[in-house]
Amino acid sequence: MALRLHGSNTIGKELVPALCEEFLKFQGATSVERKPLAKEDETDVEAVLPNESTGPLTFEVQAHGSKTAFEDLASGKCDIGMASRQITSEEASQCARAGLGDLRSPACEIVLGLDGIAVFVNRSNPVSELTKQQIADIFSGKTTDWSQVGGNPGPINLYAGDEKSGNFDTFKSLVLKDSPLSPKAQRYENSARLSDEVAADANGIGFAGMGFVRGSKSIAISEAGTGALLPTPFTVATAHYPLSRRLFLYVPANPRNQWTQKFVEFAVSELGGPSKLTPTGFFARKFVESALTKLEVFSWWTSGSEVAALNALFDNYKKLYPGVGVINATVAGGGGSAARPILQTRLAVGNPPDTWQTHPGWELLSQYVEPNYCEPVTDLYQSGGWEKVIPKALIDMLTKDGKAYAVLTGVHHGNVLWYNKKLLKEHGITVGGKMTFEEFFAACDKLKAAGISALGVGDSGVWASAQLFENTLLGVVGPEGWTDLFDGKMKWDNPKVKQAMQYFAKMQDYLNPDHASLTWDQAVAELMEGKVAFTSMGDWADGEFIKAGKKEQEDFGWVNHPGTDGSFIIVADGFTLAKGAPHKEATSAWLKSIGSREAQEAFSPLKGSIPARTDVDKSRFDTYHQWSMKEFAADKLVPSCVHGEAAPPAFQDALNGAVTSLMRDKDTDKFAKALVEAAGKSGPATRGMLSFAGRAIKVENPEIPPGAPGQYVKEISGAAKLSLYFHFRTGTSQLDDNALGELDRLVELLADPVYQRRALLLLGFSDSEGRPRKNIALSKDRAKAVADQLQIRGIKPSLVNGFGKELPIASNDTEGGREENRRVEVWLR
């Protein structure tokens, strides 16, 4: 063990493991891997340093509370102590007697950064601010009902760090003082779990470092004579926030370990010291690889396969632009659960990274485009000809007012059920080309009888369980029901939805017992090890199989999640251009590089996704990827709610909370009620954006353009225009590759009784190339080609006509513009 760091959960949960990774890279490591251990809050960071040893070098991180930092230093069990409070006189004396010197001296007590203790409640709690005295009375048990502090009547449930926690020591000294903590308080070593419990308890209140608020709501705190303040980077940095504190590393006066001083010096320089508060309160990973121009790329890709795929993008970028350095600003947390709050803070205070990872749809358009946090990148699509090689449905997902705002790296298939092929074979279970719920539960029952956890989940961040529910919901309601749910036509207490909830509740009986402490990739590792048989997860799991060297259809197999054949949950990843990006030119170059065919062919095989581009060399991809590409081309595409595409953040949070609650009490009525209420609060604004990715057709009443032909004006009089076009290859009436999908969407719309009695009008147009008479004839032929396709689908248009080069919707000076103008419009009267 090269270096041992023990103590604070606040520092040791994520910050120090991340610092260890970057420190080892700085030292020249050829590979670095973080390995969470079986015991909670213990992690090994393993690296290969060719100049140090032939074997791997390991840094041990144990985050069991600040008290253990000083106990383990005194007993020789660690080299560096991590603490979220200052050492006490008794602890300092104990360490001095152990020969460690005066740990209160500046050489031994290193201020790593600043943090604030956040007090938080459930998001539904109307209480938004409290005084320090009110908080002390609550946690000491003097105040026991929320109505006593202006809330709704109900008992107050307390959540607190355990006795070893620096959070508790700080809270006791700043808030409780001489009052004891109420014996009714539930105690936790893990701050993330404490926060998640509060997020799931309508009457709960807890406290932890400000980086652990997660799905709860921070309370503004006031002292006598001052206004109430929330814990923010500014209020903590100025020490105006009443519960501000410093974070420390403690080292012996004369450390014997050669790595101790090197690590401490690196950590302080990496974080910028106590005078440089970072947007998370105390942490921002910024590993500078070059002293030249530095492009900051912000993401949450930290698992082994994700890192490999991201590095492939970096390698491609550096090959094209060798004079630019990269700041790899990653923040761990599945699905971006930890990264997004950090990013939002940075954007709000005007300190954006150059580019950040995002999911298209609601997340991109409502959280980043509407507040004007990012700039359009439409010129990259036009100059690179990307409109021809990226499906329109994908481009629509990241487009607002005709402008594209992100470049996609790949598209994940969200509803995949993976299985350990050898384990199932041992127990006589065969999986065919698809699986029903009945077959799935029968297999689970058989495995459970044999003492095996049938279903593996890693939901330490909640989202993995929410994804399991999302996949199950799609399997019951189907793609049409999915669309109806998210546009308000189907209610969340519909019997089909409740059936999905019941299936999900039943699945809890088959879960791995350690699911709450695992990340998603650790759950996939359990499947590879044969500890569990199935896991329902997006195909980023395939990246983990690839990294581990597992063989398709020998070690593992896959099938669509039960009931979801013919549907494809899109989980797409992309990157933005920040408004006022510090290095705009370098950022544009980055986006151009990741959109290239070469980058996408390198990225997707490592990440498990399929490329956003359709012109890649498919022979470079394995069997799974080729299967997923075929599914994507043939299936009905639906957006993911869990990954921020189908609904706004408020509903996404409500879903996470409802899932957490259902896992605990299996109360489907309560689950349904929570989601009905959340959907109601989202209101019309939600439904306005849930006609997602161009998949739903809008009925519009546009103004008639000046100079429109009289016959055109006459024919559309009293009609409404549909928001879709059919496009054609140049000089022909042959529909392009996207047309069949557009036809199916139109047929679905016209099957609605609302539209069945309305006349269907098809009006064709051409570009400006060629003679006018020929263009008129060609535009009519195009409208007739659409009419013929509709008639074989049982729909007969009332009017078919063509208007040649009239009424262009784009410039005819570019090929892209001419392609847009070769179209057929659809009207209903």
Coordinates of C-alpha atoms in Angstrom, one line a residue, residues 251-473:
V251 CA 0.2 14.9 8.2
P252 CA 3.0 14.0 10.7
A253 CA 5.7 16.6 11.3
N254 CA 8.3 14.2 9.8
P255 CA 6.4 11.9 7.4
R256 CA 8.2 8.7 6.7
N257 CA 6.2 7.9 3.6
Q258 CA 7.8 9.4 0.4
W259 CA 4.4 10.0 -1.1
T260 CA 2.9 12.1 1.7
Q261 CA 4.4 15.5 1.1
K262 CA 4.2 15.1 -2.7
F263 CA 0.5 14.4 -2.5
V264 CA -0.3 17.2 -0.1
E265 CA 1.6 19.8 -2.3
F266 CA -0.3 18.5 -5.4
A267 CA -3.7 18.6 -3.6
V268 CA -3.2 22.2 -2.4
S269 CA -2.0 23.4 -5.8
E270 CA -4.8 21.5 -7.6
L271 CA -7.6 23.0 -5.6
G272 CA -6.1 26.4 -5.4
G273 CA -6.0 26.6 -1.7
P274 CA -8.6 28.1 0.7
S275 CA -8.7 31.5 -1.0
K276 CA -10.0 29.9 -4.2
L277 CA -13.5 28.5 -3.4
T278 CA -14.7 26.3 -6.2
P279 CA -18.4 26.1 -7.4
T280 CA -19.0 22.9 -5.5
G281 CA -18.1 24.4 -2.2
F282 CA -14.7 22.8 -2.1
F283 CA -14.0 20.8 -5.2
A284 CA -13.4 21.2 -9.0
R285 CA -11.1 18.7 -10.7
K286 CA -8.9 20.6 -13.1
F287 CA -5.9 18.6 -14.3
V288 CA -4.0 20.9 -16.6
E289 CA -2.2 18.9 -19.3
S290 CA -0.7 21.9 -21.1
A291 CA 0.6 25.3 -20.3
L292 CA -0.7 26.6 -23.6
T293 CA -4.4 27.3 -24.5
K294 CA -6.5 25.1 -22.2
L295 CA -9.9 23.8 -23.3
E296 CA -12.1 22.8 -20.3
V297 CA -14.3 19.8 -21.1
F298 CA -16.9 19.2 -18.4
S299 CA -18.5 15.7 -18.1
W300 CA -19.5 12.9 -15.8
W301 CA -17.8 10.1 -17.7
T302 CA -15.7 8.4 -14.9
S303 CA -16.2 4.7 -15.2
G304 CA -13.5 2.6 -16.9
S305 CA -15.2 2.4 -20.3
E306 CA -16.4 6.0 -20.2
V307 CA -12.9 7.2 -19.5
A308 CA -11.5 5.1 -22.4
A309 CA -14.1 6.5 -24.8
L310 CA -13.6 10.1 -23.6
N311 CA -9.8 9.7 -24.0
A312 CA -10.4 8.5 -27.6
L313 CA -12.1 11.9 -28.3
F314 CA -9.2 13.7 -26.6
D315 CA -6.6 11.8 -28.6
N316 CA -8.4 12.6 -31.9
Y317 CA -8.6 16.3 -30.9
K318 CA -5.0 16.5 -29.9
K319 CA -3.9 14.9 -33.1
L320 CA -5.8 17.6 -35.1
Y321 CA -4.9 20.5 -32.7
P322 CA -1.6 19.6 -31.0
G323 CA -1.1 23.2 -29.6
V324 CA -4.2 23.0 -27.3
G325 CA -4.2 21.6 -23.8
V326 CA -7.2 19.9 -22.3
I327 CA -8.7 20.3 -18.8
N328 CA -10.6 17.1 -18.2
A329 CA -13.2 18.4 -15.7
T330 CA -15.0 15.2 -14.8
V331 CA -17.4 14.8 -11.8
A332 CA -18.4 11.3 -10.8
G333 CA -22.0 10.3 -10.5
G334 CA -24.1 8.1 -12.7
G335 CA -26.3 10.0 -15.2
G336 CA -24.8 13.3 -14.3
S337 CA -26.6 13.3 -10.9
A338 CA -23.6 15.0 -9.1
A339 CA -22.3 16.9 -12.1
R340 CA -25.4 18.9 -13.1
P341 CA -25.8 20.9 -9.8
I342 CA -22.1 21.8 -10.0
L343 CA -22.5 22.9 -13.6
Q344 CA -25.7 24.9 -12.9
T345 CA -23.8 26.8 -10.1
R346 CA -20.9 27.6 -12.5
L347 CA -23.3 28.8 -15.2
A348 CA -25.3 30.9 -12.7
V349 CA -22.2 32.7 -11.5
G350 CA -20.8 33.3 -14.9
N351 CA -18.0 30.8 -14.7
P352 CA -18.8 28.3 -17.5
P353 CA -16.5 25.6 -18.8
D354 CA -15.8 25.9 -22.5
T355 CA -18.0 22.9 -23.2
W356 CA -20.1 20.5 -21.2
Q357 CA -21.8 17.1 -21.7
T358 CA -25.5 17.2 -22.1
H359 CA -28.5 15.2 -23.1
P360 CA -30.6 16.7 -25.9
G361 CA -34.3 17.4 -25.4
W362 CA -35.6 19.0 -22.2
E363 CA -32.2 19.1 -20.5
L364 CA -30.4 20.9 -23.3
L365 CA -33.2 23.2 -24.5
S366 CA -34.8 24.2 -21.2
Q367 CA -31.8 24.2 -18.8
Y368 CA -29.1 25.6 -21.1
V369 CA -30.6 27.1 -24.3
E370 CA -33.5 29.0 -22.8
P371 CA -31.4 30.7 -20.1
N372 CA -28.9 31.7 -22.9
Y373 CA -26.0 29.6 -21.4
C374 CA -24.9 28.3 -24.8
E375 CA -24.5 29.4 -28.4
P376 CA -25.8 27.8 -31.6
V377 CA -23.5 25.6 -33.6
T378 CA -25.6 25.4 -36.7
D379 CA -22.6 26.5 -38.9
L380 CA -20.8 23.2 -38.0
Y381 CA -23.7 21.2 -39.3
Q382 CA -23.8 23.2 -42.5
S383 CA -20.1 23.4 -43.2
G384 CA -19.6 19.7 -42.4
G385 CA -22.6 18.5 -44.3
W386 CA -23.8 16.8 -41.1
E387 CA -27.5 17.3 -42.0
K388 CA -27.0 14.6 -44.6
V389 CA -25.4 12.0 -42.3
I390 CA -27.2 12.6 -39.0
P391 CA -30.9 11.6 -38.8
K392 CA -33.2 14.6 -38.7
A393 CA -34.9 13.2 -35.6
L394 CA -31.6 13.5 -33.7
I395 CA -30.9 17.0 -35.0
D396 CA -34.5 18.1 -34.0
M397 CA -33.7 16.9 -30.4
L398 CA -31.1 19.7 -30.1
T399 CA -32.7 22.4 -32.2
K400 CA -34.6 25.5 -31.1
D401 CA -35.9 28.1 -33.5
G402 CA -34.0 26.5 -36.4
K403 CA -30.7 26.6 -34.6
A404 CA -28.7 23.5 -33.4
Y405 CA -27.1 23.8 -29.9
A406 CA -25.0 20.7 -29.4
V407 CA -22.9 18.1 -31.3
L408 CA -23.7 14.5 -30.5
T409 CA -21.0 11.9 -29.8
G410 CA -23.3 8.9 -29.9
V411 CA -26.7 7.4 -29.2
H412 CA -27.4 4.9 -26.5
H413 CA -30.1 2.2 -26.5
G414 CA -31.6 2.6 -23.0
N415 CA -34.0 -0.4 -22.8
V416 CA -31.6 -3.4 -22.9
L417 CA -31.7 -6.4 -20.6
W418 CA -28.2 -7.9 -20.3
Y419 CA -27.6 -11.4 -18.9
N420 CA -24.8 -13.7 -17.8
K421 CA -25.1 -16.4 -20.4
K422 CA -23.1 -19.1 -18.5
L423 CA -25.0 -18.5 -15.3
L424 CA -28.3 -18.9 -17.0
K425 CA -27.2 -22.0 -18.8
E426 CA -26.1 -23.6 -15.5
H427 CA -29.6 -23.2 -14.3
G428 CA -31.4 -24.4 -17.4
I429 CA -32.6 -21.0 -18.5
T430 CA -32.6 -20.0 -22.2
V431 CA -33.3 -16.5 -23.5
G432 CA -34.6 -16.3 -27.0
G433 CA -34.8 -13.3 -29.4
K434 CA -37.2 -11.5 -27.1
M435 CA -38.5 -11.9 -23.5
T436 CA -41.9 -11.4 -22.0
F437 CA -42.5 -10.3 -18.4
E438 CA -43.9 -13.8 -17.7
E439 CA -40.7 -15.4 -19.0
F440 CA -38.6 -12.9 -17.1
F441 CA -40.3 -13.5 -13.7
A442 CA -40.3 -17.2 -14.2
A443 CA -36.5 -17.1 -14.7
C444 CA -36.1 -14.9 -11.6
D445 CA -38.2 -17.3 -9.5
K446 CA -36.0 -20.2 -10.6
L447 CA -32.8 -18.3 -9.8
K448 CA -34.1 -17.1 -6.5
A449 CA -34.9 -20.7 -5.5
A450 CA -31.3 -21.5 -6.2
G451 CA -30.1 -18.8 -3.9
I452 CA -29.0 -16.4 -6.7
S453 CA -29.8 -12.7 -7.0
A454 CA -31.6 -12.6 -10.3
L455 CA -31.5 -8.9 -11.0
G456 CA -28.5 -6.6 -10.5
V457 CA -28.9 -2.9 -9.8
G458 CA -26.4 -0.3 -8.7
D459 CA -28.6 2.5 -7.4
S460 CA -26.4 4.4 -5.0
G461 CA -27.4 7.5 -7.1
V462 CA -31.1 6.4 -7.5
W463 CA -31.1 6.9 -11.3
A464 CA -30.4 3.2 -12.1
S465 CA -33.6 2.1 -10.3
A466 CA -35.5 4.9 -12.0
Q467 CA -34.1 3.5 -15.3
L468 CA -35.3 0.0 -14.4
F469 CA -38.8 1.5 -13.8
E470 CA -38.6 3.5 -17.1
N471 CA -37.8 0.4 -19.1
T472 CA -40.6 -1.5 -17.4
L473 CA -43.1 1.3 -18.0

